[in-house]
Structure formats: structure tokens, C-alpha cells
CSV table of C-alpha atoms in Angstrom, one decimal:
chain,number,residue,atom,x,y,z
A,1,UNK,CA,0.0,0.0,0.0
A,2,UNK,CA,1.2,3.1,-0.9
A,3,UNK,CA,2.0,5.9,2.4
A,4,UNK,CA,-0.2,8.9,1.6
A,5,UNK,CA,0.8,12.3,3.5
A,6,UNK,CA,-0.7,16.0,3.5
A,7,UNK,CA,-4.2,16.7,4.0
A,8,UNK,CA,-5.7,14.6,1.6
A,9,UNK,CA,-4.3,11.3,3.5
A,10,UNK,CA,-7.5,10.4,5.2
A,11,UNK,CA,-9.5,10.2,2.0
A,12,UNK,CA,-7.4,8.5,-0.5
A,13,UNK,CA,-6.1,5.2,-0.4
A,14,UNK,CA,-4.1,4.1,-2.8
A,15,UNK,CA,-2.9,0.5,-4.6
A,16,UNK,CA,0.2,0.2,-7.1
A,17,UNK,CA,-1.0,-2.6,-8.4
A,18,UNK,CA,-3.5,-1.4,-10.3
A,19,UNK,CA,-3.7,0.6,-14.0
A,20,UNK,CA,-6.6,3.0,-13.9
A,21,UNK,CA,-5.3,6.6,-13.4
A,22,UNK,CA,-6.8,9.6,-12.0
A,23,UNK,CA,-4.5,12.5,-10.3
A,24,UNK,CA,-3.8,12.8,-6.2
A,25,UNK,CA,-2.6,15.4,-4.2
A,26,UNK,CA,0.1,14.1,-2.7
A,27,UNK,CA,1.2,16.5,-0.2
A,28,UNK,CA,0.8,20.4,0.2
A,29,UNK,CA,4.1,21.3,-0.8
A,30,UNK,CA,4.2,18.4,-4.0
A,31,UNK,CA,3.4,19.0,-7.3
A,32,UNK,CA,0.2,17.2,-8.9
A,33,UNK,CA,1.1,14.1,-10.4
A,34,UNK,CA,-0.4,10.5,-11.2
A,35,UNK,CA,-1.0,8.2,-9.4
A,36,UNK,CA,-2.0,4.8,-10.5
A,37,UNK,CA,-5.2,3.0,-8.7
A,38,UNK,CA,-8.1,0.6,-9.1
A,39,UNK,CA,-11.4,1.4,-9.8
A,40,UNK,CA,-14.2,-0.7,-8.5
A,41,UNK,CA,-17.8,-0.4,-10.2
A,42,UNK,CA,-20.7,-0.9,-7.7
A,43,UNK,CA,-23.1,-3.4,-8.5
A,44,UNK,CA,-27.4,-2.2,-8.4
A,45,UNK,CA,-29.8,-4.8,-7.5
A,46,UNK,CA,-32.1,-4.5,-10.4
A,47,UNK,CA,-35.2,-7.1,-11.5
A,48,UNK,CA,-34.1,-8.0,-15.2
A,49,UNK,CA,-36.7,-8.7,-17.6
A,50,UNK,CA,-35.4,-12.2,-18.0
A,51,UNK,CA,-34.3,-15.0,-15.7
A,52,UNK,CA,-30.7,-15.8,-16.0
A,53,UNK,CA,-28.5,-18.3,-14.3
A,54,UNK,CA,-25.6,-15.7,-14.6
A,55,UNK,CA,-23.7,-14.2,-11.6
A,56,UNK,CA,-24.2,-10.5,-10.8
A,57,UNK,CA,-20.8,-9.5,-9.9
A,58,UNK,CA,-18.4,-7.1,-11.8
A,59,UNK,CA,-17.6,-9.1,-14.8
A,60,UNK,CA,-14.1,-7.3,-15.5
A,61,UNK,CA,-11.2,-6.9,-12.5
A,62,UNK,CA,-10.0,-4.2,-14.1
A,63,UNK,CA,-9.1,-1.0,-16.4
A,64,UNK,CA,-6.2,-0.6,-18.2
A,65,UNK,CA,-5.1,2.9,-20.5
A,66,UNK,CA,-5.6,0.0,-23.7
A,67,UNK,CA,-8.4,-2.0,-22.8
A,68,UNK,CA,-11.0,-0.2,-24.6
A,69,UNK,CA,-8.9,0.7,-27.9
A,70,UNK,CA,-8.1,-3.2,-27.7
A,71,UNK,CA,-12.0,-3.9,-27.8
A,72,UNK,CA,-12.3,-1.7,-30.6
A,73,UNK,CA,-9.2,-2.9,-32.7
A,74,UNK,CA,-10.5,-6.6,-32.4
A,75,UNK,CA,-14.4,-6.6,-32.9
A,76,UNK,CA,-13.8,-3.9,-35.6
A,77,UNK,CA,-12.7,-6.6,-38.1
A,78,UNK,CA,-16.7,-8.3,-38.0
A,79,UNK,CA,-18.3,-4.7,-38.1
A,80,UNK,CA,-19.3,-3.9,-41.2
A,81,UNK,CA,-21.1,-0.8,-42.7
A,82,UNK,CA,-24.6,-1.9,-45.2
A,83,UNK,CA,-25.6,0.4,-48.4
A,84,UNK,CA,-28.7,0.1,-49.5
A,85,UNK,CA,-29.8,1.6,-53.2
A,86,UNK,CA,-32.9,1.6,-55.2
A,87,UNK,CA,-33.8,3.8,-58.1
A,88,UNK,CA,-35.0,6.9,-55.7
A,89,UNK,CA,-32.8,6.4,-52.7
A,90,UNK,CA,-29.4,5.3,-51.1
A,91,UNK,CA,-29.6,4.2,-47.6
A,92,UNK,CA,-27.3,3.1,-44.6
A,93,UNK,CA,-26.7,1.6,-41.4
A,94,UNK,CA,-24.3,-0.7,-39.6
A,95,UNK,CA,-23.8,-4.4,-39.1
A,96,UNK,CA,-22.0,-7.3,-37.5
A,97,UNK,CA,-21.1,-10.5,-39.0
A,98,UNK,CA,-21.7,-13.3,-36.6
A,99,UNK,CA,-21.1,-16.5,-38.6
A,100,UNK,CA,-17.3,-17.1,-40.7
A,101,UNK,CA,-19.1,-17.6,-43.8
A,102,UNK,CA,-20.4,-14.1,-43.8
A,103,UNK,CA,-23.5,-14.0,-42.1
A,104,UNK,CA,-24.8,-10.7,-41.2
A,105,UNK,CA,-26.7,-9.2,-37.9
A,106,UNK,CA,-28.3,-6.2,-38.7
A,107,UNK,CA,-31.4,-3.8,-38.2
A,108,UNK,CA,-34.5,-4.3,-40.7
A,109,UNK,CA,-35.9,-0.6,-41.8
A,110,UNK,CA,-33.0,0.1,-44.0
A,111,UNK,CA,-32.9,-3.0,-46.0
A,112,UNK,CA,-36.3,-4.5,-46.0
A,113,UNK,CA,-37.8,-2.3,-48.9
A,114,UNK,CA,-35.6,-4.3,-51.2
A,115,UNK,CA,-32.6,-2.8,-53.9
A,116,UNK,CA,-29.1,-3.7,-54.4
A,117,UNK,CA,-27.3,-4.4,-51.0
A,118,UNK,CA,-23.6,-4.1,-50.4
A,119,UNK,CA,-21.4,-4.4,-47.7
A,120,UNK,CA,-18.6,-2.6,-47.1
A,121,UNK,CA,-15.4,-4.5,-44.6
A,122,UNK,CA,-13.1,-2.8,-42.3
A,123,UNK,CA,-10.2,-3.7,-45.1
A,124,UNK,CA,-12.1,-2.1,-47.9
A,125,UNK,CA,-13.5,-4.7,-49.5
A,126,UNK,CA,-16.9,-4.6,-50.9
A,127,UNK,CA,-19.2,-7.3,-51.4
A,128,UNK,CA,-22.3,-7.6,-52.6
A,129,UNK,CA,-25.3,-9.2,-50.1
A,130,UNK,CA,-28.5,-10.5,-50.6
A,131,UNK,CA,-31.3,-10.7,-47.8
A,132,UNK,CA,-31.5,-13.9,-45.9
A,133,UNK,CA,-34.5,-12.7,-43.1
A,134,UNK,CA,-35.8,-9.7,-41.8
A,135,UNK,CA,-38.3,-9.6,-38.7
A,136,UNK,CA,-39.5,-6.4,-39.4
A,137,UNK,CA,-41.6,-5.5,-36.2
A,138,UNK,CA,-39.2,-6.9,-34.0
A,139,UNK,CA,-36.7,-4.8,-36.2
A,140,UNK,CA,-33.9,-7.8,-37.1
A,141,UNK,CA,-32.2,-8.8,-40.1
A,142,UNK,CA,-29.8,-11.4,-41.6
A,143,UNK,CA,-27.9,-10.6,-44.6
A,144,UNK,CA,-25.3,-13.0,-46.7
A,145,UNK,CA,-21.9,-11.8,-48.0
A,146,UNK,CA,-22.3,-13.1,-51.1
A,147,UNK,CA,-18.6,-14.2,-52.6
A,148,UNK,CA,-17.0,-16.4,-55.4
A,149,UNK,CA,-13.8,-16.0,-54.2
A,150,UNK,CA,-13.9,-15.5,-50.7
A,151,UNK,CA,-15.4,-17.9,-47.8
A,152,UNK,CA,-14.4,-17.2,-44.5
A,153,UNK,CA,-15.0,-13.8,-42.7
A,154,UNK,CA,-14.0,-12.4,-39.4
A,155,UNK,CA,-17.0,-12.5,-37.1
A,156,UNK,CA,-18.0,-11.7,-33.7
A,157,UNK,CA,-17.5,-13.3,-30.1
A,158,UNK,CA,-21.0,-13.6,-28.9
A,159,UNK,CA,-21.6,-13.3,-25.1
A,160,UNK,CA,-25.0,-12.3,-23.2
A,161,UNK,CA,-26.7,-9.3,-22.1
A,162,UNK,CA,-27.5,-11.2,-19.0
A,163,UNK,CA,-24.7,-10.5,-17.6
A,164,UNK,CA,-25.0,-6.6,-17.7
A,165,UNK,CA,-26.2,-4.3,-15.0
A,166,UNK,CA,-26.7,-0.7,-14.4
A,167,UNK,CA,-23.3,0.6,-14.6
A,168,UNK,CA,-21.2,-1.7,-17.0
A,169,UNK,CA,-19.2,-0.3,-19.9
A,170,UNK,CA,-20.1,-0.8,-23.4
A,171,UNK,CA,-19.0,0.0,-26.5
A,172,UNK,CA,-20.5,0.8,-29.7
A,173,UNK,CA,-18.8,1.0,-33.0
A,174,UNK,CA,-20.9,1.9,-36.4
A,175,UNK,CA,-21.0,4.6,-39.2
A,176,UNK,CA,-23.2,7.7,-37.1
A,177,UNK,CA,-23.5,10.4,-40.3
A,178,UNK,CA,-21.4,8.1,-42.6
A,179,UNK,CA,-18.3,8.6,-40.6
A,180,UNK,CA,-17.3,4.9,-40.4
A,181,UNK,CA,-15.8,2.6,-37.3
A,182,UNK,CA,-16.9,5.2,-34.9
A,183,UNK,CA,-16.0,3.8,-31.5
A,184,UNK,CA,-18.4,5.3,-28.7
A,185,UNK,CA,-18.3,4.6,-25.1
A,186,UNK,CA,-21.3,4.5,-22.7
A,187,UNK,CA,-22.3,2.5,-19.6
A,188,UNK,CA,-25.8,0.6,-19.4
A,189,UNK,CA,-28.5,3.0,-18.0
A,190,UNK,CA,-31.0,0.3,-17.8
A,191,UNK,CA,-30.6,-3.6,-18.8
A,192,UNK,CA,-34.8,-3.5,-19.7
A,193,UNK,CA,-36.9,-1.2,-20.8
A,194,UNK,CA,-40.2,-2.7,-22.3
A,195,UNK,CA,-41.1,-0.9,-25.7
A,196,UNK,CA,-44.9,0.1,-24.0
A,197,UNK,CA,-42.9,2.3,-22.1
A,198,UNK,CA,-41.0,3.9,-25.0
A,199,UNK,CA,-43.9,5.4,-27.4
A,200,UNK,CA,-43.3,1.5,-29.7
A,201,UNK,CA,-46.3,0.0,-30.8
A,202,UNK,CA,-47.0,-3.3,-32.4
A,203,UNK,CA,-45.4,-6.2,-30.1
A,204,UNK,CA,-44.2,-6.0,-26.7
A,205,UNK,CA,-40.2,-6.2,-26.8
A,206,UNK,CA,-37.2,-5.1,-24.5
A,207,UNK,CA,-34.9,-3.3,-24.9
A,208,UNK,CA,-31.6,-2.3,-23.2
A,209,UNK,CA,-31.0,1.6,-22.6
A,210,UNK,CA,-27.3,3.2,-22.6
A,211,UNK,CA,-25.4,6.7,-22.8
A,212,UNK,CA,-23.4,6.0,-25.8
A,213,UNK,CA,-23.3,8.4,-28.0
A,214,UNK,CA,-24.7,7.3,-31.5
A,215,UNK,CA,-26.9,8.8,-34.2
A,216,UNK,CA,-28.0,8.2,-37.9
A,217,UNK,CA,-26.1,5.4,-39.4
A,218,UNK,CA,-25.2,3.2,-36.0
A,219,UNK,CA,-28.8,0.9,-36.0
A,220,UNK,CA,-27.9,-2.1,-37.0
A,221,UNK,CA,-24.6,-1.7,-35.6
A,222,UNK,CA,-23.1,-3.7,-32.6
A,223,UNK,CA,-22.7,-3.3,-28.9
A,224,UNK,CA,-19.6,-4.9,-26.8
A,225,UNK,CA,-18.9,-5.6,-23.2
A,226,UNK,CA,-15.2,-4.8,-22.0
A,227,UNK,CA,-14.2,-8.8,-22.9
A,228,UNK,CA,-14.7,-8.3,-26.3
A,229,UNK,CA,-18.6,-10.0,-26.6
A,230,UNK,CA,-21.4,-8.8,-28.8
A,231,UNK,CA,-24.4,-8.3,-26.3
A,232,UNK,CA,-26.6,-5.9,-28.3
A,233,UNK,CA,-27.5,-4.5,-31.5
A,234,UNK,CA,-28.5,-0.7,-31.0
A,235,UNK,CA,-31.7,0.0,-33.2
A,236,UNK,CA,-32.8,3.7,-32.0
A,237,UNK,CA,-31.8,6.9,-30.1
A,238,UNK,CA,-33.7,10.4,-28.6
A,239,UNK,CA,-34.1,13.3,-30.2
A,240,UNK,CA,-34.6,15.1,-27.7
A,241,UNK,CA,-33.0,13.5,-24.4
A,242,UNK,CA,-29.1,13.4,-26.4
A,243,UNK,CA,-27.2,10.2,-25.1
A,244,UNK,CA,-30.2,7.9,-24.7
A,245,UNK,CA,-30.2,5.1,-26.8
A,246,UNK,CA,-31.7,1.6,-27.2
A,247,UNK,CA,-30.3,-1.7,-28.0
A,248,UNK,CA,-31.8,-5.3,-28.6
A,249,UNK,CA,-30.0,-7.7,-26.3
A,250,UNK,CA,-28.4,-10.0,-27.8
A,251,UNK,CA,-30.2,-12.8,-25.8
A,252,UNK,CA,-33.4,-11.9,-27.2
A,253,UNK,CA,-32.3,-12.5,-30.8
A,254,UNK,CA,-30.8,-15.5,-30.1
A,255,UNK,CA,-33.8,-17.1,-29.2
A,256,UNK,CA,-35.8,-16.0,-32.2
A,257,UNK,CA,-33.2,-17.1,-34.5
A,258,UNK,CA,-32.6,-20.6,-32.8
A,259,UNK,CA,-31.5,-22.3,-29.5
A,260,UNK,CA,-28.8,-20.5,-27.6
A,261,UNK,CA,-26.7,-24.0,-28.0
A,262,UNK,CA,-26.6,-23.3,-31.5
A,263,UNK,CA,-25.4,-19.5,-31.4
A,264,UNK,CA,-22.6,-20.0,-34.0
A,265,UNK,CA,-24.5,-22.2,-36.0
A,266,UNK,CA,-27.8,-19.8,-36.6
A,267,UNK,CA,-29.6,-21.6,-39.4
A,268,UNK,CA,-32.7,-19.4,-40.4
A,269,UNK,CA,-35.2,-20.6,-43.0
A,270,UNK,CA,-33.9,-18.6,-46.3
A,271,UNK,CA,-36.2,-16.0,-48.4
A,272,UNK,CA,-38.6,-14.8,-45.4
A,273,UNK,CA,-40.0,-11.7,-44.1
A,274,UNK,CA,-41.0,-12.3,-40.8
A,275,UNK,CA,-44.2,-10.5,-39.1
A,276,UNK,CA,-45.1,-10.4,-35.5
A,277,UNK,CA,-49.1,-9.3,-35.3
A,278,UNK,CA,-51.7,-10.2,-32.6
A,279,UNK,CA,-48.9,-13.1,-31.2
A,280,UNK,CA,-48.6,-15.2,-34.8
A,281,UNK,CA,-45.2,-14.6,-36.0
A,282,UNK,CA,-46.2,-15.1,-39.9
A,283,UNK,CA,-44.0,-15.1,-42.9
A,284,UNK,CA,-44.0,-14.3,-46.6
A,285,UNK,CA,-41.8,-15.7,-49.5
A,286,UNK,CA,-39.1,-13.3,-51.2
A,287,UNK,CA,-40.4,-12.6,-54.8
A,288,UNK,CA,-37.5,-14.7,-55.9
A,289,UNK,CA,-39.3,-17.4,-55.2
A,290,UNK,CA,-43.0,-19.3,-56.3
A,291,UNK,CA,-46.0,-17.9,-55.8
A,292,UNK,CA,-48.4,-19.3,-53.0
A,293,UNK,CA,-51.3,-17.9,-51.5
A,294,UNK,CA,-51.5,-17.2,-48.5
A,295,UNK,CA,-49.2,-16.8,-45.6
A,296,UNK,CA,-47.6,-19.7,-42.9
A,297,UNK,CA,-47.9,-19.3,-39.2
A,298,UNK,CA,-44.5,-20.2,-37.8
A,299,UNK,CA,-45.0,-19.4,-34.1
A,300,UNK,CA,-47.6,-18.7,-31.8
A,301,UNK,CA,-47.0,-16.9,-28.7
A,302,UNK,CA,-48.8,-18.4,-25.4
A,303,UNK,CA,-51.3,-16.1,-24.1
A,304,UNK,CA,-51.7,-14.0,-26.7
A,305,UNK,CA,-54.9,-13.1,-28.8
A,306,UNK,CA,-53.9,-15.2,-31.9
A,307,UNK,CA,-54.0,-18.0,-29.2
A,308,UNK,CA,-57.4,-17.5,-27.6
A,309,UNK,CA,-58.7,-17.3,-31.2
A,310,UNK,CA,-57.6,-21.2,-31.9
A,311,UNK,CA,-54.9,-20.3,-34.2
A,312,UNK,CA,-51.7,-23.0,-34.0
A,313,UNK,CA,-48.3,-23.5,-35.3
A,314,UNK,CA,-48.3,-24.3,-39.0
A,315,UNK,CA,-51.8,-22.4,-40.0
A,316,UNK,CA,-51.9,-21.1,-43.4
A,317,UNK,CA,-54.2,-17.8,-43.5
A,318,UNK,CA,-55.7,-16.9,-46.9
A,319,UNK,CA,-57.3,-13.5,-46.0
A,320,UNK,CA,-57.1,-10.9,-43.7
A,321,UNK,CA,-60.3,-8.8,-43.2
A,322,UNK,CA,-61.3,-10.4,-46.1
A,323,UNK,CA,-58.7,-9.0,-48.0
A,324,UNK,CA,-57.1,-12.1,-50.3
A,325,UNK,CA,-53.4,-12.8,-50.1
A,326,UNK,CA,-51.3,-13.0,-53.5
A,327,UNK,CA,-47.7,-12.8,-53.2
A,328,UNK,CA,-46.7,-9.4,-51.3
A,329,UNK,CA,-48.4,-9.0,-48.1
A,330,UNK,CA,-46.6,-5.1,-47.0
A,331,UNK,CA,-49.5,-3.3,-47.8
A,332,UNK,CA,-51.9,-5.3,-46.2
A,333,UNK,CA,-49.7,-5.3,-43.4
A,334,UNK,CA,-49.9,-1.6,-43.5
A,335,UNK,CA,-53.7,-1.2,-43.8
A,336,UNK,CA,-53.9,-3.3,-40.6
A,337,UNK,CA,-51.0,-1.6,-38.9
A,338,UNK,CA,-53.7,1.2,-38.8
A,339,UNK,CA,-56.1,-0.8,-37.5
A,340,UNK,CA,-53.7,-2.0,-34.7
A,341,UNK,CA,-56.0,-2.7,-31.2
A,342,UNK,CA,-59.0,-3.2,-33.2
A,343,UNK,CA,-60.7,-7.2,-33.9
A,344,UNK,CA,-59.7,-8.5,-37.4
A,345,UNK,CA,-60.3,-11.6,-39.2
A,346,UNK,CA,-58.6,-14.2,-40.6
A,347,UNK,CA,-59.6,-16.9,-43.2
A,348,UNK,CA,-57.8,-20.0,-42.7
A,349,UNK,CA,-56.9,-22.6,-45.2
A,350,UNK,CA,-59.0,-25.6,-44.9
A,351,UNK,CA,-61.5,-23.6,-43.0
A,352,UNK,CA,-62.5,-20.9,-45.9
A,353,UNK,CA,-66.2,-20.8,-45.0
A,354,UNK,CA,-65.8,-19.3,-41.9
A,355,UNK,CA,-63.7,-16.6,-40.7
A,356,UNK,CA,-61.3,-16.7,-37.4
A,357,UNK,CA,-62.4,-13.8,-34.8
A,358,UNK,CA,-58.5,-12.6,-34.0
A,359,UNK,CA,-59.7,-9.7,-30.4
A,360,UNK,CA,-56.7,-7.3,-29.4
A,361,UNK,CA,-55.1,-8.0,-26.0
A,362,UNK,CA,-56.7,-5.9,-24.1
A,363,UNK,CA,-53.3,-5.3,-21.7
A,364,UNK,CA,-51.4,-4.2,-25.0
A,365,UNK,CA,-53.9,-2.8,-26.5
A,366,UNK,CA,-53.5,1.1,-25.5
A,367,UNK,CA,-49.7,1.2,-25.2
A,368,UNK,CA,-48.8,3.7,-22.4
A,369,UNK,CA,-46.9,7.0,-24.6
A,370,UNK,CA,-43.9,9.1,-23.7
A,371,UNK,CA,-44.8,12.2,-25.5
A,372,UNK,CA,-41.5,14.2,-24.9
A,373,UNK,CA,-39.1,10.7,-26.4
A,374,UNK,CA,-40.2,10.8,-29.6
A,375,UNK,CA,-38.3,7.7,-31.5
A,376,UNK,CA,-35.8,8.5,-34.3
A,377,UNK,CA,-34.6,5.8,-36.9
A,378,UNK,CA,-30.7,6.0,-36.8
């Protein structure tokens, strides 16, 4: 232990040992100078969203003057920055590749409206990508580097946002205003906010809230704990509460893309665009491939109103409202977007003489608002 003199010696104690500097009065004749000592992060009891098996400690002993420029240098390799052009637009937004054959985590609202997809590596190199999946109310998409000459990509450690409380670093990286590999650092403000409580409709989600700084460009982009892990992909920010920002954890999306056993093996079913409405995750084929009326249930959440109204796993639904389905379903998604909270029907196959009653939940019906955090796309 270091011996501390002058009038500052009852409040500071001091360790060599340790990296993290700050400057210490030493005496009240000495000159300020630095000295080295440890910082310890206090850990808040908090009730997460989610049940986890994980210890709450402090997951990192320490700080050194490198550790987060070492995050950054080594998880920058998998980032990657996504352009997105059609006839009338260009757009743009950040990504991480989680699989060594070039498999893509991303956001959805830049790339879902279809055009020419590139992706753009640390290194340089572009490629060009086509959509694998995108979950569009749940915001999520997978993209595919696609290469003739080229195989194997850097990708991402994946770790869990279980592990993260009130207080722990993180570290974004993505292209905020086109200005590419920006490296922000924040701490988690909260590990769960639900989506009610953030002025988003449509289905109930979580979401984890931090202080980095990010903007325009960074949704899609990923999230890092101090031992290198991807924990989050940040989706939104404020306008008007600067530094508030929102990211999926990383947990969540797991388990929508397969069983957390499988993480680096994600094997999603190619060609889909996934919809979450009234608890029936439903799908529709990419216009690549054949027609076929209708659309498939994939998943039924328990409890919710698709439930109560008999409709299971593996249902094929002809109409909505009455409204026939024939190859794109977006705008019929739209027109019932509108109509969110109110009862719709559905026809299902095998059962086209009588319509399915589908009744809003009446506990997510009238999402509680925020009026002064309005959201903005990044």
C-alpha cells in the first residue's frame, strides 16, 4: 500500500497494483502528479426482464489505459457498414457478421424495402449481399456476403446481455453520419426497458438503454462488453434526451433465431419476411421465389390473442379482413397496422367458409406513450 501524507491522507487510499489513473494530491508542498489505482464499479440490484442463471458480480477486474482501444481494434474486423440503393434512394446503417461464412446481424428498416445491398469490410473490400430474413416488427435482419472468391469472414465473439447491469461499460462501433468505425463509449443506463414504455407499438419487446453516443447510421450496428462480446445490436436513439439510446440484447435474438446451444451455427429458413401481429409470427416468400397464397404461421406466442382465437403452429391464412393474399403481403400489413387494437379476421386454409375472430389484448392494446421521447430511426 502506498503511504499517503498532506491533508488529503484520510481520504485516499491508494494501490500500485492497479492501472486505472486519475491525479492525487500528494502532499501540500508536492506537485500534482499521477498516481495509478483501481477502480471498483458498484453493483445495483435491479429485476431484469429475463431470468438468468448468470452471476451479478463485476464481470471485469479491471481498467487498463488500452483496454477499450483493444476492444475496438479486435471486434472492428466483423463490423461492417450496409448500403442500401434503389432507383429513388441510397440508404445506410451498420452491421455485424456473426457466422465465418459471412453471415450478417443487422437492423431491418434500412434494408427490407428491397434494392441492391452491399457491404462494405473494415479492409475495404466490398461485397455484394443478398437478404437472408428480416423480422420487421421486431426490427432484425440477416444478410449473406455473397462471394466467389472468398469464404471465410471475421465474425463476432457472442456473449449475453445477461450478464450486464446498471453501470457496466459498453461499446458501440458503427458509421453515425457516414463517418465509419466510430467507437463510442457508454455504460448501461438500464438492462430493460419494455417498448410500451418507449412510445413503440406493435409487439411487446425489450430493450436495453445506454449513454453511448450514436446517431444516424449506427442501427444495425453492434454493442460490446469490456471482454470483447457482442451483447446488443443498438436499433434507435432520442431526439430530444441526447445520449439515450436503445439496443436489442443479444439474448433476445438468439432465441428468435434458434436455441442458444446453436449461437454460431444460426440456421434461419432462407427467403422470409417475418411478421409479429396479434402473437402469430407469420412469414412471406421473397419474390424470388414461387408464388403461394397465402401466408404460414411459424409461431404462436402463449397467451396471446392469436392464441385465444384457436390459431396454432403451421396455419396457413388466406385472408385478412377479407382481403385475399397474393404474393406481397406489405401493404396489407400496412392497412392493418392502422387498425392495430381493433378485432380483425382471418380466413384460414381448410377452414375458408368461416372466418377466425382474432380480439386485441386488451393489456397491450393502449400502449402507455412518452410524449417528450419521440423515437428517431438511426
Amino acid at each position: 500500500m502506498a503511504e499517503i501524507t498532506g491533508p488529503f491522507s484520510n481520504l485516499l487510499r491508494v494501490h500500485k497494483q492497479h492501472t486505472l489513473s486519475f491525479p492525487a494530491v500528494l502532499s501540500s508542498q508536492s506537485e500534482m502528479r499521477f498516481v495509478p489505482w483501481k477502480l471498483h464499479l458498484p453493483t445495483l440490484s435491479a429485476n431484469p426482464c429475463y431470468e438468468t442463471q448468470e452471476s451479478s458480480k463485476v464481470y471485469h477486474e479491471g481498467l487498463g489505459r488500452d483496454t477499450i482501444a483493444d476492444v475496438a481494434k479486435e471486434a472492428a474486423s466483423a463490423v461492417v457498414t450496409i448500403h442500401v440503393f434503389d432507383q429513388e434512394s441510397e440508404g445506410m446503417c451498420s452491421g455485424i457478421i456473426i457466422r465465418e461464412d459471412g453471415l450478417i446481424l443487422t437492423c431491418a428498416h434500412e434494408i427490407s424495402q428491397g434494392g441492391q445491398i452491399f457491404v462494405y469490410l473494415r479492409d475495404g473490400e466490398r461485397y455484394k449481399s443478398r437478404l437472408v430474413v428480416a423480422y420487421l416488427d421486431l426490427d432484425i435482419a440477416l444478410l449473406k456476403i455473397s462471394s466467389p472468391t472468398r469464404n471465410e469472414f471475421s465474425k463476432a465473439k457472442i456473449g449475453s446481455a445477461s450478464k450486464l447491469r446498471p453501470g457496466h461499460l459498453v461499446i458501440a462501433i458503427g458509421c453515425p453520419l457516414s463517418l465509419t468505425y466510430t467507437v463510442t463509449l457508454g455504460i448501461i443506463s438500464s438492462e430493460c426497458r419494455p417498448s410500451s414504455k418507449l412510445h413503440e407499438k406493435g409487439v411487446e419487446r425489450d430493450f436495453m438503454q445506454l449513454d453511448c453516443s450514436i446517431a444516424q447510421g449506427n442501427s444495425g450496428g453492434p454493442l460490446f462488453n469490456i471482454d470483447k462480446e457482442l451483447v446488443g445490436i443498438n436499433v434507435f436513439c432520442s431526439k430530444t434526451a441526447p445520449g439515450m439510446s436503445f439496443a436489442i440484447p443479444i439474448d433476445n435474438i438468439l432465441e428468435l433465431l434458434g436455441p442458444k446451444r446453436e449461437r454460431n451455427a444460426v440456421q434461419p429458413e432462407s427467403g422470409w419476411i417475418i411478421y409479429d401481429f396479434y402473437g402469430m409470427m407469420i412469414n412471406q416468400k421473397d419474390p424470388s421465389f414461387p408464388d403461394q397464397q397465402g401466408v404460414r404461421v411459424l409461431k404462436v406466442r402463449g397467451g396471446s390473442s392469436a392464441e385465444r382465437a384457436g390459431i396454432k403452429q403451421g396455419d396457413w391464412i388466406l385472408k385478412f379482413n377479407g382481403m385475399p393474399i397474393h404474393g406481397d403481403i406489405r401493404e396489407i400489413m400496412h392497412v392493418l397496422k392502422e387498425k392495430y387494437g381493433q378485432m380483425i379476421s382471418v380466413t384460414l386454409k381448410g377452414q375458408e367458409g368461416a372466418a377466425t375472430r382474432v380480439d386485441p389484448d386488451p393489456e397491450n392494446h393502449h400502449a402507455p406513450r412518452i410524449s417528450n421521447l419521440p423515437r428517431s430511426k438511426m
